[in-house]
Coordinates of N, CA and C in Angstrom, one line a residue:
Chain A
X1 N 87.0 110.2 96.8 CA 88.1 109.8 96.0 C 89.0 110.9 95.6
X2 N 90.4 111.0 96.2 CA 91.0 112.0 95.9 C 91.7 111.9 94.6
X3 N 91.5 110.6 93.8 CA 92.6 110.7 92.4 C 93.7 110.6 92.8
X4 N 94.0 109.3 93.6 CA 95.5 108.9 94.0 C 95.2 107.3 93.5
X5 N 96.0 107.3 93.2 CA 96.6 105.7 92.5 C 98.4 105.4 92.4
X6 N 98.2 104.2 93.4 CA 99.3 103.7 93.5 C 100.3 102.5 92.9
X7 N 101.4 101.8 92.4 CA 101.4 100.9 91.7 C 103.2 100.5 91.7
X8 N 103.4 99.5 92.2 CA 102.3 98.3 91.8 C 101.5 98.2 93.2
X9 N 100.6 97.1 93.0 CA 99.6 96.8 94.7 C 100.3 95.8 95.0
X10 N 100.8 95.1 95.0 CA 101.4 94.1 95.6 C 103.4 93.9 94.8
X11 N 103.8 93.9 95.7 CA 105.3 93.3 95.0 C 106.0 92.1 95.7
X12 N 106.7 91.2 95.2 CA 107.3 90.2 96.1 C 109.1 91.1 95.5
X13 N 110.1 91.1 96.1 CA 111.4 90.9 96.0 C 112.3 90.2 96.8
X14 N 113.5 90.2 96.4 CA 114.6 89.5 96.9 C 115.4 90.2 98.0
X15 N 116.2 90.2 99.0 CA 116.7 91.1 99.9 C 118.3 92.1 99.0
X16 N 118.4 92.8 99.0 CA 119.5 93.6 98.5 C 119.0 94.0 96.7
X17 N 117.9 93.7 96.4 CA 117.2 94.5 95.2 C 117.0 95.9 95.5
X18 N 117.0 97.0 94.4 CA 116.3 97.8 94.5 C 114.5 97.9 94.0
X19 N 113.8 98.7 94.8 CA 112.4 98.7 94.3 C 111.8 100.6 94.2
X20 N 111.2 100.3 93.1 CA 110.7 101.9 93.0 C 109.1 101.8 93.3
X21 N 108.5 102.3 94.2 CA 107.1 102.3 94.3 C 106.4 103.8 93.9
X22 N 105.1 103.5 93.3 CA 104.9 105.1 92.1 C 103.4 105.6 93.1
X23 N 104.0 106.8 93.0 CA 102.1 107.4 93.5 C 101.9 108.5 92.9
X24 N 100.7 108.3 92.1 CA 100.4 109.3 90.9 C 98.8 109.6 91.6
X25 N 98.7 111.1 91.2 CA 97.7 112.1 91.8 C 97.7 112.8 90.5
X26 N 95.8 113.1 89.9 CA 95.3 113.9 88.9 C 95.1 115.3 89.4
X27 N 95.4 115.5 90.6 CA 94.3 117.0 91.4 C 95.0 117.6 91.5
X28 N 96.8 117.4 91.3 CA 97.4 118.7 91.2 C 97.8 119.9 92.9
X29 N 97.8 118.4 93.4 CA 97.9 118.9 95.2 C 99.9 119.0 95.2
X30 N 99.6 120.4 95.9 CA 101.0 120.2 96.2 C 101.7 118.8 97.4
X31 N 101.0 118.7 98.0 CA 102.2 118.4 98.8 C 101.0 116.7 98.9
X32 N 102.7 116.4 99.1 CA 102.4 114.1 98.8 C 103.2 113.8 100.1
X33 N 103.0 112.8 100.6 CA 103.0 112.1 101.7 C 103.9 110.2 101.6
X34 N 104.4 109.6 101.9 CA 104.7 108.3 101.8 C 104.8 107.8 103.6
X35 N 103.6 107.0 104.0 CA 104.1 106.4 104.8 C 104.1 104.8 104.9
X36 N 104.3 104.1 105.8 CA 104.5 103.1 106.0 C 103.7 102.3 107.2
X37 N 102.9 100.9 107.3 CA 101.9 100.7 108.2 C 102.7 99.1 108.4
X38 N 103.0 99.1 109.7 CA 103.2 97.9 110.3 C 102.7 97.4 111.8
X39 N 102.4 96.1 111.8 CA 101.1 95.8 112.8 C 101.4 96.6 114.5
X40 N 101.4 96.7 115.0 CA 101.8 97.7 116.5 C 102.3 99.3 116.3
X41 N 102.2 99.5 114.8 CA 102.7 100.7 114.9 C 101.9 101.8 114.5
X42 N 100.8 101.1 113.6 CA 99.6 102.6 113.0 C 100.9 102.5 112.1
X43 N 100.6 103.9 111.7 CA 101.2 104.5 110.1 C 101.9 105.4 110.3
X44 N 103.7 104.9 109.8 CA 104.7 106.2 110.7 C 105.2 106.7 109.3
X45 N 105.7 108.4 109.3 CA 106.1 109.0 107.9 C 107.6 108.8 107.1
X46 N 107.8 108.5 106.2 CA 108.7 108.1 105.7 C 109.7 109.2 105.0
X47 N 108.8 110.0 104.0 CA 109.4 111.3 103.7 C 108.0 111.7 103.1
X48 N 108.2 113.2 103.0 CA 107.0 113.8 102.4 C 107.5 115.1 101.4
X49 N 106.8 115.5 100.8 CA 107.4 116.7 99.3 C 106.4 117.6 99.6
X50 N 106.8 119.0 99.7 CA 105.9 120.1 99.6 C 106.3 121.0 97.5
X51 N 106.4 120.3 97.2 CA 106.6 120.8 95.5 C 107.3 120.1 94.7
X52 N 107.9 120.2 93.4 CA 108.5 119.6 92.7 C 110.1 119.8 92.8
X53 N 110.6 118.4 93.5 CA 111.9 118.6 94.1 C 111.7 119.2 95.0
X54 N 111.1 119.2 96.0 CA 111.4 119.7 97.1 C 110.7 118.8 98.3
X55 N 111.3 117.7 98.6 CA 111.4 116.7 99.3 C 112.3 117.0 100.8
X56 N 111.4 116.3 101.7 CA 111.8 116.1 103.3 C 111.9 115.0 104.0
X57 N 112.8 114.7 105.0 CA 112.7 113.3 105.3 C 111.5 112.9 106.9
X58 N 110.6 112.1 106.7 CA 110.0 112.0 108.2 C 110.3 111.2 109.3
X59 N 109.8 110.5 109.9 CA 110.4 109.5 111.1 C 111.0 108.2 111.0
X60 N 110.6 107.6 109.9 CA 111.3 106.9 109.1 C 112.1 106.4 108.1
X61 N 112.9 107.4 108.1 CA 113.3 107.6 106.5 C 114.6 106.6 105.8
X62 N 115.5 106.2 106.9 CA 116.2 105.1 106.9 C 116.1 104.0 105.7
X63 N 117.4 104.2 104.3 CA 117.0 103.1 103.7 C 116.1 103.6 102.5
X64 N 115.3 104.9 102.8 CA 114.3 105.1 101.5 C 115.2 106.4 101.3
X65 N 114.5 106.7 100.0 CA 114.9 107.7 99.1 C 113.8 108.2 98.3
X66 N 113.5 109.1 97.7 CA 112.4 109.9 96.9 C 112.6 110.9 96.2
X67 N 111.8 110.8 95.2 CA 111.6 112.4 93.5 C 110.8 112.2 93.3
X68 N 111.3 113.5 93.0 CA 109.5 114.1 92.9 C 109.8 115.2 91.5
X69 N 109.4 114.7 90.2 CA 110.1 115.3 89.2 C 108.9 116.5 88.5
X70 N 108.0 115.9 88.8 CA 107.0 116.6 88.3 C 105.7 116.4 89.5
X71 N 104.5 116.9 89.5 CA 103.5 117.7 90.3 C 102.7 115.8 91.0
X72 N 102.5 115.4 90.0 CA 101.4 114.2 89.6 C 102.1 113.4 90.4
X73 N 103.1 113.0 90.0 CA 104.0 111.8 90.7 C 105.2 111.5 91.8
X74 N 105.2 110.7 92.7 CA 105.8 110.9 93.9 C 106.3 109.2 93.9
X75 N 107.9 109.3 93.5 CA 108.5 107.9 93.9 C 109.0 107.6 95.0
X76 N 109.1 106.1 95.5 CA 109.6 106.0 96.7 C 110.7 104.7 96.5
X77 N 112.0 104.9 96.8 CA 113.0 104.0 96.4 C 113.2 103.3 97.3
X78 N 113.9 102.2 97.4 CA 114.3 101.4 98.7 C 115.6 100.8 97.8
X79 N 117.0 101.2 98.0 CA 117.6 101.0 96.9 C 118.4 100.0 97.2
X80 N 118.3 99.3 98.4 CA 118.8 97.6 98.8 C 117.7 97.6 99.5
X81 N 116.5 96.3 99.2 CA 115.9 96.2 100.0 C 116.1 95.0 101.3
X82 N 115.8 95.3 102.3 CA 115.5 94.6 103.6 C 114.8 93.5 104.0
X83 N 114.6 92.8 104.6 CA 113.4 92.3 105.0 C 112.6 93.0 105.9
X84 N 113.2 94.3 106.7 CA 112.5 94.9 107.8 C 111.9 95.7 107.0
X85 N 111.7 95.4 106.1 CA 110.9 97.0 104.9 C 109.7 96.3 104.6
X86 N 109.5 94.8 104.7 CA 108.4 94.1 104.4 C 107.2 95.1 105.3
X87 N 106.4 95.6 104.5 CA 105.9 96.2 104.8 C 104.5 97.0 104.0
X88 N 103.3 97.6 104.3 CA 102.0 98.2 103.5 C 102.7 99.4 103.5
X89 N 103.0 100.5 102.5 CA 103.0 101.7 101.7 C 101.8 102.4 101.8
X90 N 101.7 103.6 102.0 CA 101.1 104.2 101.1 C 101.0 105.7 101.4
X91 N 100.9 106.4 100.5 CA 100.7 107.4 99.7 C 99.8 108.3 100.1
X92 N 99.7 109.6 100.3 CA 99.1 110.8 100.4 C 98.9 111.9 100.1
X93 N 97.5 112.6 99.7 CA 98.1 114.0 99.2 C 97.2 114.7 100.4
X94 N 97.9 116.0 100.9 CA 97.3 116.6 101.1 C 96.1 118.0 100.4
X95 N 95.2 118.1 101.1 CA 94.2 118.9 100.3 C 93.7 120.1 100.9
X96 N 94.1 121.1 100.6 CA 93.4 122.8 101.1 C 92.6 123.0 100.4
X97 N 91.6 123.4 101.2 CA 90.4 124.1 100.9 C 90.6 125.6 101.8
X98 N 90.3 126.5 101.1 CA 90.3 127.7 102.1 C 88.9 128.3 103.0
X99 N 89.7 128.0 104.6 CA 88.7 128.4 105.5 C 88.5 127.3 106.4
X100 N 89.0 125.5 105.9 CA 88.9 124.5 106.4 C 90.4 124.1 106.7
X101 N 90.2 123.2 108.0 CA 91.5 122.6 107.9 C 92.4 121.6 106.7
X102 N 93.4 121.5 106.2 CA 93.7 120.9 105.5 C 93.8 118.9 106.2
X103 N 93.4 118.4 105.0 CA 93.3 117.3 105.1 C 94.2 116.1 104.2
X104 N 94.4 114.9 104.7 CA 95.2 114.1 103.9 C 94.2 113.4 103.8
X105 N 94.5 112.7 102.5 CA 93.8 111.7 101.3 C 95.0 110.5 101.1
X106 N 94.4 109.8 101.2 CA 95.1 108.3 101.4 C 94.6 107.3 99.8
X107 N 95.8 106.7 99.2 CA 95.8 105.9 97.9 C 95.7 104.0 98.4
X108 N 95.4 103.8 97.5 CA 95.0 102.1 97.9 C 96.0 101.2 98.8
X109 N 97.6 101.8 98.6 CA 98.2 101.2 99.5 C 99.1 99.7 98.3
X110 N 100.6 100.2 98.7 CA 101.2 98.7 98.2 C 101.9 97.9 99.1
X111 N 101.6 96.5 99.0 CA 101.9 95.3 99.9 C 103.1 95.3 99.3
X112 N 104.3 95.7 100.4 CA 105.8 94.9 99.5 C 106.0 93.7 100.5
X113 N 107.0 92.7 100.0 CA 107.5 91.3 100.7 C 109.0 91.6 100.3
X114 N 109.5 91.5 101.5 CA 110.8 91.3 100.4 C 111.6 90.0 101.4
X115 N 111.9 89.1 100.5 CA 112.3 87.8 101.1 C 113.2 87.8 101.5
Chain B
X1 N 108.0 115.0 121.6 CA 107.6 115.5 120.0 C 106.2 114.8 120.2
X2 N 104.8 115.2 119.0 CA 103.9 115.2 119.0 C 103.5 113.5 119.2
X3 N 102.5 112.9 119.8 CA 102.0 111.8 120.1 C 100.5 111.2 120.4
X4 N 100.3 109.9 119.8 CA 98.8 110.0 120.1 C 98.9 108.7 120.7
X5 N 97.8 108.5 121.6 CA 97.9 107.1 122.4 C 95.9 106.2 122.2
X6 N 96.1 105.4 121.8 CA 94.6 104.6 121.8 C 94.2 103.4 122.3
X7 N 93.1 103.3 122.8 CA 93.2 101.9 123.4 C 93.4 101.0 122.4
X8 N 93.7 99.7 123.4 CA 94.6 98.7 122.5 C 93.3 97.6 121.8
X9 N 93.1 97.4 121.2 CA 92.0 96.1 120.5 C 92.2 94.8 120.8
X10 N 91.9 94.1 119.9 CA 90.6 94.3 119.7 C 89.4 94.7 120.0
X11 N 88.1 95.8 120.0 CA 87.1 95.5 121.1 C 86.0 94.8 119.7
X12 N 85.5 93.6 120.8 CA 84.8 93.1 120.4 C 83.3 93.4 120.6
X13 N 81.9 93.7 120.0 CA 80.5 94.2 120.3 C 80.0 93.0 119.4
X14 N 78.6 93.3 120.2 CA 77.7 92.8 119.2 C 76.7 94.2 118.5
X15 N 76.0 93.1 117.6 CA 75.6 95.1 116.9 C 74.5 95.0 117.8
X16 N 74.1 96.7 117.4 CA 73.5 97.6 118.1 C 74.2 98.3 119.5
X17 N 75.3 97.6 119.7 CA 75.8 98.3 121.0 C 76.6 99.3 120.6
X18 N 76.7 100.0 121.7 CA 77.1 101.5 121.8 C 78.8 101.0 121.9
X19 N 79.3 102.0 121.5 CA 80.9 101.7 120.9 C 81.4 103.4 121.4
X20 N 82.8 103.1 122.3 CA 83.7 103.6 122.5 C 84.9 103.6 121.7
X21 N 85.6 104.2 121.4 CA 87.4 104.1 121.0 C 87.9 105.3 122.0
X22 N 88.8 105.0 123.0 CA 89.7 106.3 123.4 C 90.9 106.3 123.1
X23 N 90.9 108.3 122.5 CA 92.7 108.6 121.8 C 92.6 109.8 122.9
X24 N 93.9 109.5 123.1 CA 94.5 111.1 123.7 C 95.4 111.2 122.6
X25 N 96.4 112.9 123.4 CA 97.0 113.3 122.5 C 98.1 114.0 123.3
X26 N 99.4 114.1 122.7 CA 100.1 114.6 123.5 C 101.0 115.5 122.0
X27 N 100.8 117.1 122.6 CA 100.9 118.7 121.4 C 101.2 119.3 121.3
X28 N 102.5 120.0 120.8 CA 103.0 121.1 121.5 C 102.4 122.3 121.3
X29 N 101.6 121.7 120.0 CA 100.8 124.1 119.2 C 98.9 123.4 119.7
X30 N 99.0 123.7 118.9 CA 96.9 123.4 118.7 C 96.6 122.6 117.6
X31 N 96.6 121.2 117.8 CA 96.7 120.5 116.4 C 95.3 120.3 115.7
X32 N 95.1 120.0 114.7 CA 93.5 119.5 114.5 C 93.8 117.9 114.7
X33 N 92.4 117.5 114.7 CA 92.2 115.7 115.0 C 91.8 115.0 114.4
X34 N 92.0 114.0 113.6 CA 91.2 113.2 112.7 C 90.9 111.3 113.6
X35 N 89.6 111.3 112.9 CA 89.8 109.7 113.0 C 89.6 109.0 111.6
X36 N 90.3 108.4 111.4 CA 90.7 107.3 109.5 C 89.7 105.9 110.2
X37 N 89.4 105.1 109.2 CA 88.9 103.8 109.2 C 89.8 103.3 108.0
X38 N 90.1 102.4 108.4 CA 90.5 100.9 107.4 C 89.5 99.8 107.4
X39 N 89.3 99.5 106.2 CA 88.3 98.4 106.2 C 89.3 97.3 105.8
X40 N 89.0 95.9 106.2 CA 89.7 95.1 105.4 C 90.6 95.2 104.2
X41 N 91.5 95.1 103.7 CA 92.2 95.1 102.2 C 92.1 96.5 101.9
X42 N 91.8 97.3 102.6 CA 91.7 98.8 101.4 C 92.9 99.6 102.8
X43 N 92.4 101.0 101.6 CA 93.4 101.9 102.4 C 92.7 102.7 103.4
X44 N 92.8 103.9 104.0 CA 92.5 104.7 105.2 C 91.4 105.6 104.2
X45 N 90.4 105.4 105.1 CA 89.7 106.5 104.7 C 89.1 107.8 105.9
X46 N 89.2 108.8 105.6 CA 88.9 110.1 106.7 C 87.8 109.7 107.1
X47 N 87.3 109.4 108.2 CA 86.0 109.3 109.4 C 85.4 110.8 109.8
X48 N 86.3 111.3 110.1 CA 85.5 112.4 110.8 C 86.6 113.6 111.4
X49 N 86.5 115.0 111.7 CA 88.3 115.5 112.2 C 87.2 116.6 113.0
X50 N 87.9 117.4 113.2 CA 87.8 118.6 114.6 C 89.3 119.6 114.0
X51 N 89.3 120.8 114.1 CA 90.0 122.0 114.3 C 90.1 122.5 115.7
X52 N 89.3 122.4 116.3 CA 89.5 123.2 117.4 C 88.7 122.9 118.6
X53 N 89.7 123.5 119.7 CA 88.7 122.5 121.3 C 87.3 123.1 121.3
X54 N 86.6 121.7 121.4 CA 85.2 121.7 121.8 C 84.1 121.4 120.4
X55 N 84.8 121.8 119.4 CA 84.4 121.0 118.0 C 84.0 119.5 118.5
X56 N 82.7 119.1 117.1 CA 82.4 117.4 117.2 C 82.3 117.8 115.8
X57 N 83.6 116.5 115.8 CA 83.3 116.1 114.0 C 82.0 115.1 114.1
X58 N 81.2 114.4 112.8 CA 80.2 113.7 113.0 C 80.6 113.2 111.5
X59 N 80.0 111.9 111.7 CA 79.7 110.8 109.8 C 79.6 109.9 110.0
X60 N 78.1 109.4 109.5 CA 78.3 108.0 109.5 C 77.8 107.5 111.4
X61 N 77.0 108.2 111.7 CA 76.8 107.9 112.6 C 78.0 107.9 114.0
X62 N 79.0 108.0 113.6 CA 79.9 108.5 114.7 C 80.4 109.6 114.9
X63 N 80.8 110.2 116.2 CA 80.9 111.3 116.7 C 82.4 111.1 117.6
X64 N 82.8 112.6 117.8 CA 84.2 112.7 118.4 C 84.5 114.2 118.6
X65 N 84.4 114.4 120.3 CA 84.5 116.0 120.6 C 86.1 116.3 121.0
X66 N 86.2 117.4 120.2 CA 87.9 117.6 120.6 C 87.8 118.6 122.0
X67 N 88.4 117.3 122.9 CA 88.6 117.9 124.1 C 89.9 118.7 124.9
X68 N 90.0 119.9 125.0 CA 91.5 120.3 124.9 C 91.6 120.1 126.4
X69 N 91.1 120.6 127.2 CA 91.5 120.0 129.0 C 91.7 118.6 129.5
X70 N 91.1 117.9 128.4 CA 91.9 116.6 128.7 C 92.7 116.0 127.3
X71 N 93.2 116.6 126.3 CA 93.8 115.9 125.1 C 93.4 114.8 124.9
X72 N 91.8 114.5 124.4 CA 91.1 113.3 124.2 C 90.3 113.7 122.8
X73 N 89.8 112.8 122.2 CA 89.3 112.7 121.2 C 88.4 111.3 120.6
X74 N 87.9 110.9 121.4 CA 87.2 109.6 122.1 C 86.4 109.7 120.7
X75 N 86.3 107.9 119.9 CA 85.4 107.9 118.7 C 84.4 107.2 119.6
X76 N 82.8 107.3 119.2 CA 81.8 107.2 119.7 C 80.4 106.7 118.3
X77 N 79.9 105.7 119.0 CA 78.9 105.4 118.1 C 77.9 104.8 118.8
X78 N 76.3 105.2 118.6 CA 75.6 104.5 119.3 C 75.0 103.5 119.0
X79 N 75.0 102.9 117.9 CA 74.4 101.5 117.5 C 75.5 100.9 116.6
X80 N 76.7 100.2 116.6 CA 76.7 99.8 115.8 C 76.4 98.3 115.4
X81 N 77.1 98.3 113.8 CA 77.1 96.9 112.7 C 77.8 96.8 112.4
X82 N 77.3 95.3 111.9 CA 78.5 94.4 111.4 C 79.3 94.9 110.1
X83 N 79.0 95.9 109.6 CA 79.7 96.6 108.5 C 80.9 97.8 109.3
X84 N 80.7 98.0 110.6 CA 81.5 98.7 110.9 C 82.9 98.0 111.1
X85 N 83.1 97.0 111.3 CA 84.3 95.8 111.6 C 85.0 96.6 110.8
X86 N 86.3 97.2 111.2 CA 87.7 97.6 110.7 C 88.6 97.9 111.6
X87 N 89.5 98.8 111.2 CA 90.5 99.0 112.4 C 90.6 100.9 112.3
X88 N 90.2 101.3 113.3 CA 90.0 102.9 113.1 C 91.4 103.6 114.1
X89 N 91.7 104.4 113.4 CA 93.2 105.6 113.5 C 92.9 106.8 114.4
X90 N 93.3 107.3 115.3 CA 93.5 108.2 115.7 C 94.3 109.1 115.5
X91 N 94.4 110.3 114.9 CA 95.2 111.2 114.2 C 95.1 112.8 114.6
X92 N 96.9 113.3 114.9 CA 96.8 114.7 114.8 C 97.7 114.8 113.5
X93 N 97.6 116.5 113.4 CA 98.2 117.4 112.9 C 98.4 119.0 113.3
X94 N 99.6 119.0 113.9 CA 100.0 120.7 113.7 C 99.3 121.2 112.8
X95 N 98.9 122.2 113.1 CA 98.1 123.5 112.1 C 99.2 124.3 111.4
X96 N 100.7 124.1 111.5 CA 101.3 124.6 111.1 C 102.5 124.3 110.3
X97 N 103.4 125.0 109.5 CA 104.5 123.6 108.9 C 103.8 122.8 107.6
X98 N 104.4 121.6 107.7 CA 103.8 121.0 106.7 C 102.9 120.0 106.9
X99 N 102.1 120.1 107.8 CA 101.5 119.5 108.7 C 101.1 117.8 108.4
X100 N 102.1 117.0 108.9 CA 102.5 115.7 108.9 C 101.9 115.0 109.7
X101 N 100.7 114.6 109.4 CA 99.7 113.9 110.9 C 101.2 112.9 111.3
X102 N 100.4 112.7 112.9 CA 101.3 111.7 113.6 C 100.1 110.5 114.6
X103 N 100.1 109.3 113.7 CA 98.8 108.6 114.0 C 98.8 107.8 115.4
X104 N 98.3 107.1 116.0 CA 98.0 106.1 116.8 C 98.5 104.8 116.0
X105 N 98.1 103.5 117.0 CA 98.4 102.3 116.7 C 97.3 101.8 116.3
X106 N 96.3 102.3 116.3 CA 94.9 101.9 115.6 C 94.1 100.8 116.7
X107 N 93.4 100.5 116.4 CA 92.1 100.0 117.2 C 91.2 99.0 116.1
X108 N 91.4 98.0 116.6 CA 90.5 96.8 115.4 C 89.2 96.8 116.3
X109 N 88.0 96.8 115.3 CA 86.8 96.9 115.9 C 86.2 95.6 115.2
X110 N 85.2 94.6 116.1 CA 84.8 93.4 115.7 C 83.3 93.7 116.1
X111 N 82.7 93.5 114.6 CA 81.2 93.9 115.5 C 80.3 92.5 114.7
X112 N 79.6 91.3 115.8 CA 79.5 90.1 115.1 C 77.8 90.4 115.1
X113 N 77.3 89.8 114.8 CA 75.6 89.8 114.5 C 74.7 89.4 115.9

C-alpha cells in the first residue's frame, strides 16, 4: 500500500461539464502519474508532475489539464467533458529507493461516465 | 517511440496448469520490465519487474526473465488457480528521464476449477 487514495471512485456527468478528479498521496513521492484505461488499450499517460507545479503532458493529454499545488495532491481537470473520456482513471506515484529501480504505485482507480 | 506488445486473451486454463503470458518489447535505451495484475474492480498491483537482461523477477509463484536478444519478457506460472483470474500488464520503463512506463493491452487470465 503506497498511501494513494483517489476520489471520487465513481462519477456520473453530463457532456460539456467540467470535472476535477483528486489523487492524494501521504509518502511525500515526488513525482505522480495520471493515466487512463480503456478496453484494447492497457493504460495510456495522460500527464505526469515531477514536483510542485511542475507538470508535463503524456500521450494523451487532449482535453485534460492538471495542478499540482502542493506535494500530497495531484488534480486532474477535464474542463468540457466528452463522452470519449468515459473512461477508468488512475493515479500514480512513483517510488525511489536507492540501488533499486524506481517503481510506480497505482491508487484504487476512478470510474467516470460522462453521458 | 517505446512499445510493448502481448498476446491477446482471453487465455483460458484450468487450475493447476502451467500458464504462459508473452510480452515483447520494442526500446530505444535499456528499459526495466514490470508485470501489474488487475484483479476484478481494483486497481494495478506490481507482480514482479527485472532491471536488467537476464534478471528473473519472481512473486507469488510467477516468474519472468528479462530477455534482451529477443525483447521478451514472458509471465510464467506453474500451477495455477482460480484466484489467479485477472487481467495481467506488461510494462516498460526507460531508466532514464522521468521514466513513464509505456504498458501493453493487458491479457485477461480465466482459470476455472
Amino acid at each position: 500500500d503506497a498511501g494513494i487514495t483517489q476520489s471520487p471512485r465513481h462519477k456520473v456527468t453530463e457532456t460539456g461539464t467540467p470535472v476535477t478528479l483528486r489523487c492524494h498521496q501521504t509518502e511525500n513521492h515526488r513525482y505522480m502519474y495520471w493515466y487512463r484505461q480503456d478496453p484494447g488499450h492497457g493504460l495510456r499517460l495522460i500527464h505526469y508532475s515531477y514536483g510542485v507545479k511542475d507538470t508535463d503532458k503524456g500521450e494523451v493529454s487532449d482535453g485534460y489539464s492538471v495542478s499540482r499545488s502542493k506535494t500530497e495532491d495531484f488534480l486532474l481537470t477535464l474542463e468540457s467533458a466528452t463522452s470519449s473520456q468515459t473512461s477508468v482513471y488512475f493515479c500514480a506515484i512513483r517510488e525511489s529507493r536507492g540501488g533499486s529501480t524506481d517503481t510506480q504505485y497505482f491508487g484504487p482507480g476512478t470510474r467516470l461516465t460522462v453521458l | 517511440g517505446d512499445s510493448v506488445t502481448q498476446m491477446e486473451g482471453p487465455v483460458t486454463l484450468s487450475e493447476e496448469a502451467f500458464l504462459t503470458i508473452n510480452c515483447t518489447y520494442t526500446a530505444t535505451g535499456y528499459p526495466s520490465l514490470f508485470w501489474y495484475v488487475q484483479y476484478p474492480g481494483e486497481g494495478l498491483q506490481l507482480l514482479l519487474k527485472a532491471t536488467k537482461a537476464d534478471d528473473k523477477g519472481s512473486n507469488k509463484g510467477f516468474e519472468a526473465t528479462y530477455r534482451k536478444e529477443t525483447t521478451s519478457f514472458h509471465l510464467e506460472k506453474g500451477s495455477v488457480q482460480v484466484s489467479d483470474s485477472a487481467v495481467y500488464f506488461c510494462a516498460l520503463s526507460e531508466n532514464s528521464g522521468y521514466s513513464t512506463l509505456t504498458f501493453g493491452k493487458g491479457t485477461m487470465l480465466l482459470v476455472s476449477p
